[in-house]
Amino acid sequence: MHGWIILDKPHGLGSTQAVSAVKRALRQSGAGKWKVGHGGTLDPLATGVLPVAIGEATKLAGRMLDSDKIYDFTCRFGAQTDTLDLEGKVIAESAHRPTLAEVETVLPRFTGPIEQAPPAYSAILIDGQRAYDLARKGEEVEMKTRSVTIHALTVTGHEAEGQGLASVTLTAHVSKGTYIRSLARDIALALGTVGHVTMLRRVKAGPFTLESAISLDKLDEAARGGGFGGLMLPLTAGLDDIPALAVSPDDALALRQGKVLVGKPHTGLMLAMEGDTPVALVEASGPEIRVVRGFNL
């Protein structure tokens, strides 16, 4: 049981709860206890692609955290909440409603490298405490800006209100560390109004898309029917963007022992494969090939 379950996370469920659901399904299927972890937190408000790593695939969860993501989200204009989504209390209001043309004009300002202040209601640590815990206590939370990259930002829908828009739906292709709630807040402010997120759906995380995502109901059904393994993607599915490096049994053994291989000059990350078996994620620099993550398969 080494691979990936790609969940279509439902609204209202936290990422940790989703991981617990996969663990329960594993036990229910008779597979026993396995190490399980997720590859990128999704707010309870958000739905969509949540990669869940099982067994040796958990060694690649960090790569998922560092990967680009694509989100669909709706920003409703006229009110800003303390959580920057529809679950918070209103802290600012505006009667101004931007036009579609104004929205399309301002989006280039939020494309490319930008500075962004994360939401106060986030899991970022401040002096050893989670920001959302401090915010819930009513304490003033100062969030330092961070550099993120918005690779693409496009309008995919809108709802009219009078001569302007009640809301706009966007698709954003973003780097790691990007907060969509902050992006919606800043876009609304740039339009001379305020806003908050009412819908947030992750449609892609690293190489994983909604096409391979399954619901918790389908996962439970498969677990009860003994078909859990059929829903899993192989460990290598998380490394589709990494070139493969074929190694001999002797070289595979050396890599498993943490030894450095010397061979033809290469550069960058590669997946060392002994036949169909992943051996290690390796980093090549010139003729030297060093293990980054070894797999016990």
PDB file of C-alpha atoms in Angstrom:
ATOM      1  CA  MET A   1       0.000   0.000   0.000  1.00  0.00           C
ATOM      2  CA  HIS A   2       2.400   2.668  -1.226  1.00  0.00           C
ATOM      3  CA  GLY A   3       0.790   5.386  -3.320  1.00  0.00           C
ATOM      4  CA  TRP A   4      -1.789   8.145  -3.481  1.00  0.00           C
ATOM      5  CA  ILE A   5      -5.481   8.567  -2.839  1.00  0.00           C
ATOM      6  CA  ILE A   6      -6.667  11.802  -4.442  1.00  0.00           C
ATOM      7  CA  LEU A   7      -9.691  13.018  -2.518  1.00  0.00           C
ATOM      8  CA  ASP A   8     -12.309  15.453  -3.722  1.00  0.00           C
ATOM      9  CA  LYS A   9     -12.513  16.996  -0.255  1.00  0.00           C
ATOM     10  CA  PRO A  10     -16.037  18.055   0.696  1.00  0.00           C
ATOM     11  CA  HIS A  11     -17.046  21.387   2.213  1.00  0.00           C
ATOM     12  CA  GLY A  12     -16.787  21.565   6.001  1.00  0.00           C
ATOM     13  CA  LEU A  13     -14.082  18.920   6.419  1.00  0.00           C
ATOM     14  CA  GLY A  14     -10.549  19.837   7.474  1.00  0.00           C
ATOM     15  CA  SER A  15      -7.486  18.296   5.827  1.00  0.00           C
ATOM     16  CA  THR A  16      -6.547  16.416   9.024  1.00  0.00           C
ATOM     17  CA  GLN A  17     -10.065  14.981   9.220  1.00  0.00           C
ATOM     18  CA  ALA A  18      -9.767  13.873   5.591  1.00  0.00           C
ATOM     19  CA  VAL A  19      -6.518  12.039   6.387  1.00  0.00           C
ATOM     20  CA  SER A  20      -8.258  10.340   9.321  1.00  0.00           C
ATOM     21  CA  ALA A  21     -11.022   9.215   6.961  1.00  0.00           C
ATOM     22  CA  VAL A  22      -8.435   7.592   4.668  1.00  0.00           C
ATOM     23  CA  LYS A  23      -6.862   5.840   7.678  1.00  0.00           C
ATOM     24  CA  ARG A  24     -10.277   4.466   8.690  1.00  0.00           C
ATOM     25  CA  ALA A  25     -10.921   3.280   5.137  1.00  0.00           C
ATOM     26  CA  LEU A  26      -7.554   1.504   5.104  1.00  0.00           C
ATOM     27  CA  ARG A  27      -8.402  -0.342   8.324  1.00  0.00           C
ATOM     28  CA  GLN A  28     -11.894  -1.142   7.078  1.00  0.00           C
ATOM     29  CA  SER A  29     -10.445  -2.623   3.885  1.00  0.00           C
ATOM     30  CA  GLY A  30      -8.302  -4.971   5.947  1.00  0.00           C
ATOM     31  CA  ALA A  31      -5.028  -3.310   4.947  1.00  0.00           C
ATOM     32  CA  GLY A  32      -4.141  -2.499   8.560  1.00  0.00           C
ATOM     33  CA  LYS A  33      -2.260   0.558   9.792  1.00  0.00           C
ATOM     34  CA  TRP A  34      -0.159   2.568   7.367  1.00  0.00           C
ATOM     35  CA  LYS A  35       1.565   5.918   7.521  1.00  0.00           C
ATOM     36  CA  VAL A  36      -0.727   8.525   5.906  1.00  0.00           C
ATOM     37  CA  GLY A  37      -0.246  12.235   5.213  1.00  0.00           C
ATOM     38  CA  HIS A  38      -1.657  14.950   2.970  1.00  0.00           C
ATOM     39  CA  GLY A  39       0.102  17.034   0.355  1.00  0.00           C
ATOM     40  CA  GLY A  40      -1.324  20.512   0.952  1.00  0.00           C
ATOM     41  CA  THR A  41      -3.814  21.896   3.466  1.00  0.00           C
ATOM     42  CA  LEU A  42      -7.297  22.886   2.329  1.00  0.00           C
ATOM     43  CA  ASP A  43      -9.501  25.098   4.518  1.00  0.00           C
ATOM     44  CA  PRO A  44     -12.740  23.457   5.737  1.00  0.00           C
ATOM     45  CA  LEU A  45     -14.539  26.012   3.504  1.00  0.00           C
ATOM     46  CA  ALA A  46     -12.642  24.762   0.443  1.00  0.00           C
ATOM     47  CA  THR A  47     -13.385  21.705  -1.674  1.00  0.00           C
ATOM     48  CA  GLY A  48     -11.440  19.825  -4.298  1.00  0.00           C
ATOM     49  CA  VAL A  49      -8.125  18.106  -4.860  1.00  0.00           C
ATOM     50  CA  LEU A  50      -6.432  16.856  -1.688  1.00  0.00           C
ATOM     51  CA  PRO A  51      -3.560  14.434  -2.403  1.00  0.00           C
ATOM     52  CA  VAL A  52      -3.264  11.888   0.404  1.00  0.00           C
ATOM     53  CA  ALA A  53      -0.016   9.925   0.523  1.00  0.00           C
ATOM     54  CA  ILE A  54       0.134   6.371   1.882  1.00  0.00           C
ATOM     55  CA  GLY A  55       3.177   4.377   2.934  1.00  0.00           C
ATOM     56  CA  GLU A  56       6.412   5.348   1.198  1.00  0.00           C
ATOM     57  CA  ALA A  57       4.569   8.025  -0.799  1.00  0.00           C
ATOM     58  CA  THR A  58       4.494  10.111   2.406  1.00  0.00           C
ATOM     59  CA  LYS A  59       8.166  10.840   1.715  1.00  0.00           C
ATOM     60  CA  LEU A  60       6.952  12.885  -1.257  1.00  0.00           C
ATOM     61  CA  ALA A  61       4.262  14.865   0.595  1.00  0.00           C
ATOM     62  CA  GLY A  62       6.686  17.772   0.989  1.00  0.00           C
ATOM     63  CA  ARG A  63       7.027  18.008  -2.792  1.00  0.00           C
ATOM     64  CA  MET A  64       3.243  18.367  -3.033  1.00  0.00           C
ATOM     65  CA  LEU A  65       3.346  21.194  -0.479  1.00  0.00           C
ATOM     66  CA  ASP A  66       5.916  22.979  -2.649  1.00  0.00           C
ATOM     67  CA  SER A  67       4.034  22.460  -5.914  1.00  0.00           C
ATOM     68  CA  ASP A  68       1.876  24.920  -7.850  1.00  0.00           C
ATOM     69  CA  LYS A  69      -1.887  24.812  -7.339  1.00  0.00           C
ATOM     70  CA  ILE A  70      -4.903  25.888  -9.404  1.00  0.00           C
ATOM     71  CA  TYR A  71      -8.074  27.174  -7.727  1.00  0.00           C
ATOM     72  CA  ASP A  72     -11.516  28.317  -8.771  1.00  0.00           C
ATOM     73  CA  PHE A  73     -12.928  30.900  -6.369  1.00  0.00           C
ATOM     74  CA  THR A  74     -15.737  33.415  -6.052  1.00  0.00           C
ATOM     75  CA  CYS A  75     -15.248  36.842  -4.468  1.00  0.00           C
ATOM     76  CA  ARG A  76     -18.444  38.573  -3.332  1.00  0.00           C
ATOM     77  CA  PHE A  77     -18.195  42.354  -3.199  1.00  0.00           C
ATOM     78  CA  GLY A  78     -19.604  44.695  -0.567  1.00  0.00           C
ATOM     79  CA  ALA A  79     -18.491  43.061   2.684  1.00  0.00           C
ATOM     80  CA  GLN A  80     -15.186  41.976   4.211  1.00  0.00           C
ATOM     81  CA  THR A  81     -15.183  39.435   7.044  1.00  0.00           C
ATOM     82  CA  ASP A  82     -12.569  38.785   9.713  1.00  0.00           C
ATOM     83  CA  THR A  83     -11.879  35.322   8.233  1.00  0.00           C
ATOM     84  CA  LEU A  84     -12.030  36.664   4.632  1.00  0.00           C
ATOM     85  CA  ASP A  85     -14.661  34.029   3.825  1.00  0.00           C
ATOM     86  CA  LEU A  86     -18.392  33.601   4.364  1.00  0.00           C
ATOM     87  CA  GLU A  87     -17.941  31.963   7.778  1.00  0.00           C
ATOM     88  CA  GLY A  88     -16.594  35.096   9.501  1.00  0.00           C
ATOM     89  CA  LYS A  89     -18.249  38.204  10.879  1.00  0.00           C
ATOM     90  CA  VAL A  90     -18.481  41.358   8.752  1.00  0.00           C
ATOM     91  CA  ILE A  91     -15.823  43.933   9.690  1.00  0.00           C
ATOM     92  CA  ALA A  92     -16.109  46.333   6.720  1.00  0.00           C
ATOM     93  CA  GLU A  93     -18.762  47.207   4.127  1.00  0.00           C
ATOM     94  CA  SER A  94     -18.890  49.165   0.886  1.00  0.00           C
ATOM     95  CA  ALA A  95     -21.734  50.169  -1.427  1.00  0.00           C
ATOM     96  CA  HIS A  96     -19.409  50.294  -4.449  1.00  0.00           C
ATOM     97  CA  ARG A  97     -19.742  47.534  -7.017  1.00  0.00           C
ATOM     98  CA  PRO A  98     -17.045  47.255  -9.688  1.00  0.00           C
ATOM     99  CA  THR A  99     -17.793  46.555 -13.331  1.00  0.00           C
ATOM    100  CA  LEU A 100     -16.500  43.547 -15.214  1.00  0.00           C
ATOM    101  CA  ALA A 101     -14.229  45.819 -17.241  1.00  0.00           C
ATOM    102  CA  GLU A 102     -12.736  47.220 -14.030  1.00  0.00           C
ATOM    103  CA  VAL A 103     -12.086  43.707 -12.725  1.00  0.00           C
ATOM    104  CA  GLU A 104     -10.339  42.673 -15.945  1.00  0.00           C
ATOM    105  CA  THR A 105      -8.276  45.862 -15.883  1.00  0.00           C
ATOM    106  CA  VAL A 106      -7.003  45.308 -12.331  1.00  0.00           C
ATOM    107  CA  LEU A 107      -6.126  41.591 -12.625  1.00  0.00           C
ATOM    108  CA  PRO A 108      -2.718  42.163 -14.308  1.00  0.00           C
ATOM    109  CA  ARG A 109      -1.640  43.941 -11.096  1.00  0.00           C
ATOM    110  CA  PHE A 110      -2.082  40.606  -9.327  1.00  0.00           C
ATOM    111  CA  THR A 111      -0.346  38.458 -11.929  1.00  0.00           C
ATOM    112  CA  GLY A 112       3.322  37.541 -11.612  1.00  0.00           C
ATOM    113  CA  PRO A 113       5.413  37.993  -8.434  1.00  0.00           C
ATOM    114  CA  ILE A 114       3.426  39.845  -5.742  1.00  0.00           C
ATOM    115  CA  GLU A 115       3.657  40.590  -2.033  1.00  0.00           C
ATOM    116  CA  GLN A 116       0.794  39.219   0.024  1.00  0.00           C
ATOM    117  CA  ALA A 117      -0.221  39.384   3.691  1.00  0.00           C
ATOM    118  CA  PRO A 118      -1.738  36.048   4.821  1.00  0.00           C
ATOM    119  CA  PRO A 119      -5.116  36.076   6.599  1.00  0.00           C
ATOM    120  CA  ALA A 120      -5.122  36.496  10.384  1.00  0.00           C
ATOM    121  CA  TYR A 121      -7.206  33.310  10.439  1.00  0.00           C
ATOM    122  CA  SER A 122      -4.471  31.002   9.111  1.00  0.00           C
ATOM    123  CA  ALA A 123      -2.225  28.271  10.504  1.00  0.00           C
ATOM    124  CA  ILE A 124       0.929  30.409  10.383  1.00  0.00           C
ATOM    125  CA  LEU A 125       2.947  30.304  13.608  1.00  0.00           C
ATOM    126  CA  ILE A 126       3.471  33.588  15.471  1.00  0.00           C
ATOM    127  CA  ASP A 127       5.710  33.281  18.538  1.00  0.00           C
ATOM    128  CA  GLY A 128       4.859  29.599  18.752  1.00  0.00           C
ATOM    129  CA  GLN A 129       1.091  30.036  18.440  1.00  0.00           C
ATOM    130  CA  ARG A 130      -1.194  29.564  15.446  1.00  0.00           C
ATOM    131  CA  ALA A 131      -2.428  32.854  14.017  1.00  0.00           C
ATOM    132  CA  TYR A 132      -6.041  31.654  14.057  1.00  0.00           C
ATOM    133  CA  ASP A 133      -5.818  30.839  17.769  1.00  0.00           C
ATOM    134  CA  LEU A 134      -4.621  34.383  18.506  1.00  0.00           C
ATOM    135  CA  ALA A 135      -7.303  35.869  16.253  1.00  0.00           C
ATOM    136  CA  ARG A 136     -10.048  33.853  17.961  1.00  0.00           C
ATOM    137  CA  LYS A 137      -8.884  35.230  21.321  1.00  0.00           C
ATOM    138  CA  GLY A 138      -9.415  38.718  19.928  1.00  0.00           C
ATOM    139  CA  GLU A 139      -5.704  39.549  19.931  1.00  0.00           C
ATOM    140  CA  GLU A 140      -4.266  41.864  17.293  1.00  0.00           C
ATOM    141  CA  VAL A 141      -2.444  39.726  14.746  1.00  0.00           C
ATOM    142  CA  GLU A 142       0.138  41.391  12.510  1.00  0.00           C
ATOM    143  CA  MET A 143       0.755  39.245   9.426  1.00  0.00           C
ATOM    144  CA  LYS A 144       4.022  39.912   7.637  1.00  0.00           C
ATOM    145  CA  THR A 145       3.884  40.026   3.854  1.00  0.00           C
ATOM    146  CA  ARG A 146       5.392  37.220   1.829  1.00  0.00           C
ATOM    147  CA  SER A 147       6.424  36.852  -1.797  1.00  0.00           C
ATOM    148  CA  VAL A 148       4.252  34.570  -3.930  1.00  0.00           C
ATOM    149  CA  THR A 149       3.720  34.148  -7.654  1.00  0.00           C
ATOM    150  CA  ILE A 150       0.395  34.228  -9.490  1.00  0.00           C
ATOM    151  CA  HIS A 151       1.105  32.500 -12.797  1.00  0.00           C
ATOM    152  CA  ALA A 152      -2.342  33.158 -14.279  1.00  0.00           C
ATOM    153  CA  LEU A 153      -5.573  34.817 -13.164  1.00  0.00           C
ATOM    154  CA  THR A 154      -8.686  34.783 -15.339  1.00  0.00           C
ATOM    155  CA  VAL A 155     -12.391  35.601 -14.999  1.00  0.00           C
ATOM    156  CA  THR A 156     -14.602  32.533 -15.439  1.00  0.00           C
ATOM    157  CA  GLY A 157     -17.963  33.876 -14.235  1.00  0.00           C
ATOM    158  CA  HIS A 158     -19.762  36.806 -12.635  1.00  0.00           C
ATOM    159  CA  GLU A 159     -23.053  37.876 -11.067  1.00  0.00           C
ATOM    160  CA  ALA A 160     -24.472  41.288 -11.885  1.00  0.00           C
ATOM    161  CA  GLU A 161     -25.893  43.767  -9.388  1.00  0.00           C
ATOM    162  CA  GLY A 162     -27.236  47.012 -10.823  1.00  0.00           C
ATOM    163  CA  GLN A 163     -24.583  48.574 -13.060  1.00  0.00           C
ATOM    164  CA  GLY A 164     -21.798  46.561 -11.422  1.00  0.00           C
ATOM    165  CA  LEU A 165     -21.030  43.093 -10.115  1.00  0.00           C
ATOM    166  CA  ALA A 166     -22.246  41.377  -6.968  1.00  0.00           C
ATOM    167  CA  SER A 167     -19.485  38.817  -7.356  1.00  0.00           C
ATOM    168  CA  VAL A 168     -16.836  37.506  -9.713  1.00  0.00           C
ATOM    169  CA  THR A 169     -15.501  33.966 -10.146  1.00  0.00           C
ATOM    170  CA  LEU A 170     -11.839  33.560 -11.041  1.00  0.00           C
ATOM    171  CA  THR A 171      -9.381  30.788 -11.811  1.00  0.00           C
ATOM    172  CA  ALA A 172      -5.933  31.270 -10.290  1.00  0.00           C
ATOM    173  CA  HIS A 173      -2.743  29.293 -11.005  1.00  0.00           C
ATOM    174  CA  VAL A 174      -0.528  30.046  -8.019  1.00  0.00           C
ATOM    175  CA  SER A 175       2.767  29.171  -6.353  1.00  0.00           C
ATOM    176  CA  LYS A 176       3.104  27.544  -2.947  1.00  0.00           C
ATOM    177  CA  GLY A 177       2.225  29.751   0.010  1.00  0.00           C
ATOM    178  CA  THR A 178      -0.473  31.723  -1.819  1.00  0.00           C
ATOM    179  CA  TYR A 179      -3.625  32.477   0.157  1.00  0.00           C
ATOM    180  CA  ILE A 180      -6.658  32.786  -2.098  1.00  0.00           C
ATOM    181  CA  ARG A 181      -8.641  34.571   0.630  1.00  0.00           C
ATOM    182  CA  SER A 182      -5.944  37.259   0.775  1.00  0.00           C
ATOM    183  CA  LEU A 183      -5.901  37.491  -3.010  1.00  0.00           C
ATOM    184  CA  ALA A 184      -9.672  38.081  -3.082  1.00  0.00           C
ATOM    185  CA  ARG A 185      -9.387  40.693  -0.331  1.00  0.00           C
ATOM    186  CA  ASP A 186      -6.637  42.585  -2.160  1.00  0.00           C
ATOM    187  CA  ILE A 187      -8.401  42.474  -5.535  1.00  0.00           C
ATOM    188  CA  ALA A 188     -11.554  43.920  -3.952  1.00  0.00           C
ATOM    189  CA  LEU A 189      -9.575  46.692  -2.235  1.00  0.00           C
ATOM    190  CA  ALA A 190      -7.835  47.552  -5.517  1.00  0.00           C
ATOM    191  CA  LEU A 191     -11.305  47.929  -7.058  1.00  0.00           C
ATOM    192  CA  GLY A 192     -12.309  50.471  -4.428  1.00  0.00           C
ATOM    193  CA  THR A 193     -14.539  48.109  -2.488  1.00  0.00           C
ATOM    194  CA  VAL A 194     -14.274  45.181  -0.073  1.00  0.00           C
ATOM    195  CA  GLY A 195     -14.952  41.495  -0.570  1.00  0.00           C
ATOM    196  CA  HIS A 196     -14.718  37.961   0.770  1.00  0.00           C
ATOM    197  CA  VAL A 197     -14.529  34.423  -0.626  1.00  0.00           C
ATOM    198  CA  THR A 198     -17.807  32.524  -0.898  1.00  0.00           C
ATOM    199  CA  MET A 199     -16.563  29.549  -2.942  1.00  0.00           C
ATOM    200  CA  LEU A 200     -13.105  27.989  -3.097  1.00  0.00           C
ATOM    201  CA  ARG A 201     -12.313  24.829  -5.039  1.00  0.00           C
ATOM    202  CA  ARG A 202      -8.859  23.420  -5.759  1.00  0.00           C
ATOM    203  CA  VAL A 203      -8.863  21.858  -9.210  1.00  0.00           C
ATOM    204  CA  LYS A 204      -5.166  20.929  -9.426  1.00  0.00           C
ATOM    205  CA  ALA A 205      -2.349  20.249  -6.950  1.00  0.00           C
ATOM    206  CA  GLY A 206       1.019  19.401  -8.485  1.00  0.00           C
ATOM    207  CA  PRO A 207       0.317  16.699 -11.092  1.00  0.00           C
ATOM    208  CA  PHE A 208      -3.057  15.735  -9.584  1.00  0.00           C
ATOM    209  CA  THR A 209      -6.382  16.994 -10.964  1.00  0.00           C
ATOM    210  CA  LEU A 210     -10.095  16.539 -10.260  1.00  0.00           C
ATOM    211  CA  GLU A 211     -10.172  13.834 -12.952  1.00  0.00           C
ATOM    212  CA  SER A 212      -8.421  11.427 -10.585  1.00  0.00           C
ATOM    213  CA  ALA A 213     -10.151  12.663  -7.413  1.00  0.00           C
ATOM    214  CA  ILE A 214     -12.742  10.542  -5.580  1.00  0.00           C
ATOM    215  CA  SER A 215     -15.387  11.348  -2.987  1.00  0.00           C
ATOM    216  CA  LEU A 216     -15.302  10.066   0.600  1.00  0.00           C
ATOM    217  CA  ASP A 217     -18.474   8.079  -0.139  1.00  0.00           C
ATOM    218  CA  LYS A 218     -16.738   6.269  -2.990  1.00  0.00           C
ATOM    219  CA  LEU A 219     -13.717   5.664  -0.767  1.00  0.00           C
ATOM    220  CA  ASP A 220     -15.881   4.148   1.976  1.00  0.00           C
ATOM    221  CA  GLU A 221     -17.761   2.015  -0.530  1.00  0.00           C
ATOM    222  CA  ALA A 222     -14.495   0.689  -1.979  1.00  0.00           C
ATOM    223  CA  ALA A 223     -13.120  -0.023   1.500  1.00  0.00           C
ATOM    224  CA  ARG A 224     -16.195  -2.069   2.449  1.00  0.00           C
ATOM    225  CA  GLY A 225     -16.086  -3.936  -0.842  1.00  0.00           C
ATOM    226  CA  GLY A 226     -12.365  -4.705  -0.782  1.00  0.00           C
ATOM    227  CA  GLY A 227     -11.579  -2.390  -3.686  1.00  0.00           C
ATOM    228  CA  PHE A 228      -9.489   0.193  -1.860  1.00  0.00           C
ATOM    229  CA  GLY A 229      -6.304  -0.686  -3.738  1.00  0.00           C
ATOM    230  CA  GLY A 230      -8.034  -0.089  -7.064  1.00  0.00           C
ATOM    231  CA  LEU A 231      -8.525   3.573  -6.188  1.00  0.00           C
ATOM    232  CA  MET A 232      -4.858   4.184  -5.417  1.00  0.00           C
ATOM    233  CA  LEU A 233      -2.449   5.830  -7.802  1.00  0.00           C
ATOM    234  CA  PRO A 234       1.142   4.541  -7.748  1.00  0.00           C
ATOM    235  CA  LEU A 235       3.867   6.300  -5.784  1.00  0.00           C
ATOM    236  CA  THR A 236       5.400   7.429  -9.079  1.00  0.00           C
ATOM    237  CA  ALA A 237       2.231   9.394  -9.967  1.00  0.00           C
ATOM    238  CA  GLY A 238       3.514  12.143  -7.690  1.00  0.00           C
ATOM    239  CA  LEU A 239       6.701  12.355  -9.761  1.00  0.00           C
ATOM    240  CA  ASP A 240       5.319  12.599 -13.288  1.00  0.00           C
ATOM    241  CA  ASP A 241       7.414  15.706 -13.883  1.00  0.00           C
ATOM    242  CA  ILE A 242      10.672  13.958 -12.878  1.00  0.00           C
ATOM    243  CA  PRO A 243      12.725  12.076 -15.504  1.00  0.00           C
ATOM    244  CA  ALA A 244      13.420   8.421 -14.777  1.00  0.00           C
ATOM    245  CA  LEU A 245      16.925   7.015 -14.389  1.00  0.00           C
ATOM    246  CA  ALA A 246      17.250   3.281 -15.029  1.00  0.00           C
ATOM    247  CA  VAL A 247      19.674   1.637 -12.613  1.00  0.00           C
ATOM    248  CA  SER A 248      21.114  -1.865 -12.383  1.00  0.00           C
ATOM    249  CA  PRO A 249      20.461  -4.128  -9.374  1.00  0.00           C
ATOM    250  CA  ASP A 250      23.966  -3.330  -8.078  1.00  0.00           C
ATOM    251  CA  ASP A 251      23.432   0.415  -8.410  1.00  0.00           C
ATOM    252  CA  ALA A 252      19.976   0.086  -6.829  1.00  0.00           C
ATOM    253  CA  LEU A 253      21.540  -1.668  -3.839  1.00  0.00           C
ATOM    254  CA  ALA A 254      24.169   1.074  -3.552  1.00  0.00           C
ATOM    255  CA  LEU A 255      21.498   3.774  -3.564  1.00  0.00           C
ATOM    256  CA  ARG A 256      19.486   1.926  -0.917  1.00  0.00           C
ATOM    257  CA  GLN A 257      22.629   1.995   1.219  1.00  0.00           C
ATOM    258  CA  GLY A 258      22.915   5.750   0.703  1.00  0.00           C
ATOM    259  CA  LYS A 259      26.009   5.557  -1.453  1.00  0.00           C
ATOM    260  CA  VAL A 260      26.903   8.078  -4.172  1.00  0.00           C
ATOM    261  CA  LEU A 261      26.855   6.795  -7.746  1.00  0.00           C
ATOM    262  CA  VAL A 262      29.239   8.025 -10.384  1.00  0.00           C
ATOM    263  CA  GLY A 263      28.123   7.816 -13.977  1.00  0.00           C
ATOM    264  CA  LYS A 264      27.215   9.876 -17.011  1.00  0.00           C
ATOM    265  CA  PRO A 265      26.860  13.618 -16.250  1.00  0.00           C
ATOM    266  CA  HIS A 266      23.326  14.694 -15.367  1.00  0.00           C
ATOM    267  CA  THR A 267      21.753  17.698 -13.721  1.00  0.00           C
ATOM    268  CA  GLY A 268      18.748  17.967 -11.411  1.00  0.00           C
ATOM    269  CA  LEU A 269      16.254  15.605  -9.826  1.00  0.00           C
ATOM    270  CA  MET A 270      15.591  12.144 -11.214  1.00  0.00           C
ATOM    271  CA  LEU A 271      13.695   9.046 -10.150  1.00  0.00           C
ATOM    272  CA  ALA A 272      16.001   6.043  -9.965  1.00  0.00           C
ATOM    273  CA  MET A 273      14.125   2.949 -11.137  1.00  0.00           C
ATOM    274  CA  GLU A 274      15.183  -0.696 -10.989  1.00  0.00           C
ATOM    275  CA  GLY A 275      12.871  -2.072 -13.639  1.00  0.00           C
ATOM    276  CA  ASP A 276       9.384  -1.061 -12.482  1.00  0.00           C
ATOM    277  CA  THR A 277      10.423  -0.477  -8.858  1.00  0.00           C
ATOM    278  CA  PRO A 278      11.152   3.048  -7.604  1.00  0.00           C
ATOM    279  CA  VAL A 279      14.456   3.029  -5.714  1.00  0.00           C
ATOM    280  CA  ALA A 280      15.064   6.655  -4.778  1.00  0.00           C
ATOM    281  CA  LEU A 281      14.554  10.276  -5.677  1.00  0.00           C
ATOM    282  CA  VAL A 282      18.074  11.373  -6.559  1.00  0.00           C
ATOM    283  CA  GLU A 283      19.866  14.630  -7.266  1.00  0.00           C
ATOM    284  CA  ALA A 284      22.482  14.609 -10.015  1.00  0.00           C
ATOM    285  CA  SER A 285      25.293  17.135 -10.207  1.00  0.00           C
ATOM    286  CA  GLY A 286      27.798  16.305 -12.894  1.00  0.00           C
ATOM    287  CA  PRO A 287      28.787  12.659 -12.660  1.00  0.00           C
ATOM    288  CA  GLU A 288      27.695  12.301  -9.001  1.00  0.00           C
ATOM    289  CA  ILE A 289      24.222  11.031  -8.150  1.00  0.00           C
ATOM    290  CA  ARG A 290      23.102  11.393  -4.519  1.00  0.00           C
ATOM    291  CA  VAL A 291      19.981  10.131  -2.759  1.00  0.00           C
ATOM    292  CA  VAL A 292      17.394  12.758  -1.776  1.00  0.00           C
ATOM    293  CA  ARG A 293      14.660  10.336  -0.664  1.00  0.00           C
ATOM    294  CA  GLY A 294      15.034   6.580  -0.585  1.00  0.00           C
ATOM    295  CA  PHE A 295      12.066   4.215  -0.894  1.00  0.00           C
ATOM    296  CA  ASN A 296      11.780   0.956   1.043  1.00  0.00           C
ATOM    297  CA  LEU A 297       9.995  -1.053  -1.633  1.00  0.00           C
TER     298      LEU A 297
END
